[in-house]
mmCIF file of C-alpha atoms in Angstrom:
data_model
loop_
_atom_site.group_PDB
_atom_site.id
_atom_site.type_symbol
_atom_site.label_atom_id
_atom_site.label_comp_id
_atom_site.label_asym_id
_atom_site.label_seq_id
_atom_site.Cartn_x
_atom_site.Cartn_y
_atom_site.Cartn_z
ATOM 1 C CA MET P 1 64.131 -10.312 -50.711
ATOM 2 C CA PRO P 2 61.701 -11.738 -53.296
ATOM 3 C CA ASN P 3 60.191 -15.198 -52.783
ATOM 4 C CA LEU P 4 61.949 -17.353 -55.386
ATOM 5 C CA LEU P 5 60.209 -20.573 -54.365
ATOM 6 C CA PRO P 6 56.919 -21.546 -55.998
ATOM 7 C CA ASP P 7 53.784 -21.943 -53.910
ATOM 8 C CA ARG P 8 53.931 -24.963 -51.666
ATOM 9 C CA VAL P 9 52.157 -28.044 -53.028
ATOM 10 C CA ASP P 10 51.663 -30.904 -50.610
ATOM 11 C CA PRO P 11 51.899 -34.460 -51.936
ATOM 12 C CA TYR P 12 48.758 -36.587 -52.129
ATOM 13 C CA GLY P 13 47.965 -39.060 -49.369
ATOM 14 C CA SER P 14 48.161 -42.762 -50.176
ATOM 15 C CA TYR P 15 44.858 -43.509 -48.406
ATOM 16 C CA LYS P 16 42.345 -41.981 -50.841
ATOM 17 C CA PHE P 17 42.097 -44.294 -53.871
ATOM 18 C CA TYR P 18 39.743 -46.629 -55.626
ATOM 19 C CA ILE P 19 39.920 -49.374 -58.231
ATOM 20 C CA GLU P 20 37.642 -49.713 -61.227
ATOM 21 C CA TRP P 21 37.492 -52.097 -64.131
ATOM 22 C CA ASN P 22 35.745 -51.726 -67.428
ATOM 23 C CA GLY P 23 34.859 -48.180 -66.328
ATOM 24 C CA ILE P 24 32.864 -49.193 -63.209
ATOM 25 C CA VAL P 25 33.939 -48.806 -59.563
ATOM 26 C CA HIS P 26 33.372 -52.260 -58.089
ATOM 27 C CA ALA P 27 34.703 -52.227 -54.558
ATOM 28 C CA GLY P 28 36.864 -50.384 -52.099
ATOM 29 C CA PHE P 29 40.231 -51.910 -51.354
ATOM 30 C CA LYS P 30 42.340 -51.735 -48.200
ATOM 31 C CA SER P 31 45.625 -51.730 -50.073
ATOM 32 C CA CYS P 32 47.062 -51.619 -53.552
ATOM 33 C CA SER P 33 50.732 -52.214 -54.366
ATOM 34 C CA GLY P 34 52.970 -53.179 -57.266
ATOM 35 C CA LEU P 35 52.421 -50.168 -59.493
ATOM 36 C CA SER P 36 55.862 -50.324 -61.102
ATOM 37 C CA VAL P 37 57.635 -50.945 -64.365
ATOM 38 C CA SER P 38 61.239 -51.822 -65.090
ATOM 39 C CA GLN P 39 63.237 -52.132 -68.261
ATOM 40 C CA ASP P 40 65.932 -54.639 -69.096
ATOM 41 C CA ILE P 41 69.306 -53.251 -70.087
ATOM 42 C CA GLY P 42 71.108 -54.611 -73.103
ATOM 43 C CA SER P 43 74.802 -54.165 -73.806
ATOM 44 C CA TYR P 44 76.291 -53.627 -77.247
ATOM 45 C CA ARG P 45 79.781 -52.914 -78.505
ATOM 46 C CA GLU P 46 81.189 -52.561 -82.013
ATOM 47 C CA GLY P 47 84.803 -53.299 -82.826
ATOM 48 C CA HIS P 48 85.798 -49.661 -83.238
ATOM 49 C CA ASP P 49 84.049 -48.530 -79.998
ATOM 50 C CA PRO P 50 86.061 -47.648 -76.889
ATOM 51 C CA LEU P 51 86.593 -50.404 -74.334
ATOM 52 C CA THR P 52 83.189 -49.739 -72.770
ATOM 53 C CA SER P 53 79.895 -51.099 -74.059
ATOM 54 C CA ARG P 54 76.798 -49.102 -74.901
ATOM 55 C CA LYS P 55 73.706 -49.476 -72.755
ATOM 56 C CA LEU P 56 70.506 -50.046 -74.713
ATOM 57 C CA PRO P 57 66.923 -50.127 -73.450
ATOM 58 C CA GLY P 58 65.383 -53.594 -73.558
ATOM 59 C CA VAL P 59 62.080 -55.265 -72.754
ATOM 60 C CA LEU P 60 59.632 -53.625 -70.314
ATOM 61 C CA THR P 61 58.398 -55.676 -67.365
ATOM 62 C CA TYR P 62 55.293 -54.693 -65.389
ATOM 63 C CA GLU P 63 54.920 -55.882 -61.809
ATOM 64 C CA ASN P 64 51.706 -57.586 -60.767
ATOM 65 C CA ILE P 65 49.251 -55.389 -58.879
ATOM 66 C CA ALA P 66 48.395 -56.732 -55.406
ATOM 67 C CA LEU P 67 44.955 -55.773 -54.064
ATOM 68 C CA GLU P 68 43.509 -56.532 -50.644
ATOM 69 C CA ARG P 69 39.996 -55.953 -49.316
ATOM 70 C CA GLY P 70 37.598 -57.116 -46.645
ATOM 71 C CA ILE P 71 35.743 -60.184 -47.873
ATOM 72 C CA THR P 72 31.952 -59.837 -48.180
ATOM 73 C CA TYR P 73 29.060 -61.508 -49.968
ATOM 74 C CA ASN P 74 30.320 -59.864 -53.199
ATOM 75 C CA ALA P 75 31.951 -62.774 -55.041
ATOM 76 C CA GLU P 76 32.928 -60.898 -58.198
ATOM 77 C CA LEU P 77 36.689 -61.351 -57.774
ATOM 78 C CA TRP P 78 36.266 -65.070 -57.082
ATOM 79 C CA GLU P 79 33.980 -65.460 -60.118
ATOM 80 C CA TRP P 80 36.470 -63.638 -62.353
ATOM 81 C CA HIS P 81 39.216 -65.944 -61.060
ATOM 82 C CA GLU P 82 37.017 -69.019 -61.618
ATOM 83 C CA LYS P 83 36.389 -68.102 -65.267
ATOM 84 C CA LEU P 84 40.129 -67.880 -65.842
ATOM 85 C CA ALA P 85 40.691 -71.196 -64.037
ATOM 86 C CA GLN P 86 38.175 -72.809 -66.404
ATOM 87 C CA GLY P 87 40.110 -71.543 -69.425
ATOM 88 C CA LYS P 88 37.742 -68.706 -70.270
ATOM 89 C CA SER P 89 40.118 -65.822 -70.868
ATOM 90 C CA GLU P 90 38.578 -62.638 -69.558
ATOM 91 C CA ARG P 91 40.982 -59.742 -69.560
ATOM 92 C CA ARG P 92 39.754 -56.424 -68.251
ATOM 93 C CA GLU P 93 40.867 -52.817 -68.333
ATOM 94 C CA VAL P 94 41.587 -51.785 -64.731
ATOM 95 C CA SER P 95 42.212 -48.291 -63.364
ATOM 96 C CA ILE P 96 43.842 -47.251 -60.118
ATOM 97 C CA VAL P 97 42.582 -43.777 -59.251
ATOM 98 C CA LEU P 98 44.213 -41.483 -56.683
ATOM 99 C CA GLN P 99 42.088 -38.712 -55.193
ATOM 100 C CA ASP P 100 42.983 -35.627 -53.204
ATOM 101 C CA ASP P 101 41.488 -35.016 -49.747
ATOM 102 C CA THR P 102 38.343 -33.503 -51.283
ATOM 103 C CA GLY P 103 37.673 -36.700 -53.281
ATOM 104 C CA THR P 104 38.639 -35.140 -56.622
ATOM 105 C CA GLU P 105 40.433 -37.438 -59.034
ATOM 106 C CA GLN P 106 44.045 -36.327 -59.466
ATOM 107 C CA ILE P 107 45.942 -39.226 -61.053
ATOM 108 C CA ARG P 108 44.699 -42.293 -62.918
ATOM 109 C CA TRP P 109 46.793 -45.278 -63.933
ATOM 110 C CA ASN P 110 45.068 -47.387 -66.592
ATOM 111 C CA LEU P 111 46.278 -50.984 -66.742
ATOM 112 C CA THR P 112 45.736 -52.925 -69.950
ATOM 113 C CA LYS P 113 44.677 -56.540 -70.455
ATOM 114 C CA CYS P 114 44.449 -57.471 -66.758
ATOM 115 C CA TRP P 115 43.656 -60.897 -65.403
ATOM 116 C CA ILE P 116 43.761 -62.438 -61.924
ATOM 117 C CA SER P 117 46.983 -64.402 -61.569
ATOM 118 C CA SER P 118 46.348 -65.388 -57.929
ATOM 119 C CA TRP P 119 43.591 -65.218 -55.333
ATOM 120 C CA SER P 120 43.948 -65.725 -51.559
ATOM 121 C CA GLY P 121 41.184 -66.049 -49.031
ATOM 122 C CA PRO P 122 41.172 -64.935 -45.410
ATOM 123 C CA SER P 123 43.130 -66.399 -42.517
ATOM 124 C CA PHE P 124 40.980 -67.284 -39.531
ATOM 125 C CA ASP P 125 41.758 -66.869 -35.832
ATOM 126 C CA ALA P 126 38.979 -67.181 -33.240
ATOM 127 C CA MET P 127 41.052 -65.173 -30.747
ATOM 128 C CA ALA P 128 41.558 -62.158 -33.025
ATOM 129 C CA SER P 129 39.298 -59.258 -33.934
ATOM 130 C CA ASP P 130 40.813 -58.707 -37.377
ATOM 131 C CA THR P 131 38.801 -58.258 -40.553
ATOM 132 C CA ALA P 132 38.651 -61.250 -42.906
ATOM 133 C CA LEU P 133 40.573 -60.205 -46.020
ATOM 134 C CA GLU P 134 40.797 -61.528 -49.541
ATOM 135 C CA SER P 135 43.637 -60.628 -51.868
ATOM 136 C CA VAL P 136 44.280 -60.906 -55.574
ATOM 137 C CA GLU P 137 47.191 -60.268 -57.867
ATOM 138 C CA LEU P 138 46.496 -58.806 -61.279
ATOM 139 C CA ALA P 139 48.862 -59.472 -64.157
ATOM 140 C CA HIS P 140 48.734 -56.824 -66.882
ATOM 141 C CA GLU P 141 50.504 -55.710 -70.030
ATOM 142 C CA GLY P 142 50.928 -51.970 -69.645
ATOM 143 C CA ILE P 143 50.340 -48.732 -67.738
ATOM 144 C CA VAL P 144 49.092 -45.397 -69.059
ATOM 145 C CA LYS P 145 49.123 -42.488 -66.581
ATOM 146 C CA TYR P 146 46.765 -39.494 -66.690
ATOM 147 C CA GLU P 147 46.971 -36.475 -64.403
ATOM 148 C CA ALA P 148 44.322 -33.870 -63.659
ATOM 149 C CA LYS P 149 44.969 -30.472 -65.203
ATOM 150 C CA LYS P 150 46.574 -28.026 -62.830
ATOM 151 C CA PRO P 151 44.445 -24.975 -61.896
#
């Protein structure tokens, strides 16, 4: 019997990623979430339509991206947040890049017009051995996805 199934392709792991903005990798992050988009649904019905309404695509809404990393002497995220808090609008182009196990880029999500909408510092506990983490949320206005060419 011939093999009718294509060659097996394993999915990528969620642990091999990095974040860059303005084309430069700035820091490794422990976690990244919120990569999602939803679309409002509008209803419309004309007088001669059946008793059901039509569903129409509405406004797109992009979720904020939540990033978390170990806090170090690198204060770049705090400084970016501070500029925004002082009214100096500084939007950046941010990319979330997923790699395969060999470290080769496979998928890139480019986020447009990003800015830090919230920053959180670490929680402290003298009895714990946890890493001190900082987290930020990035608001943005769009996602463009690029995939590596298949061999």
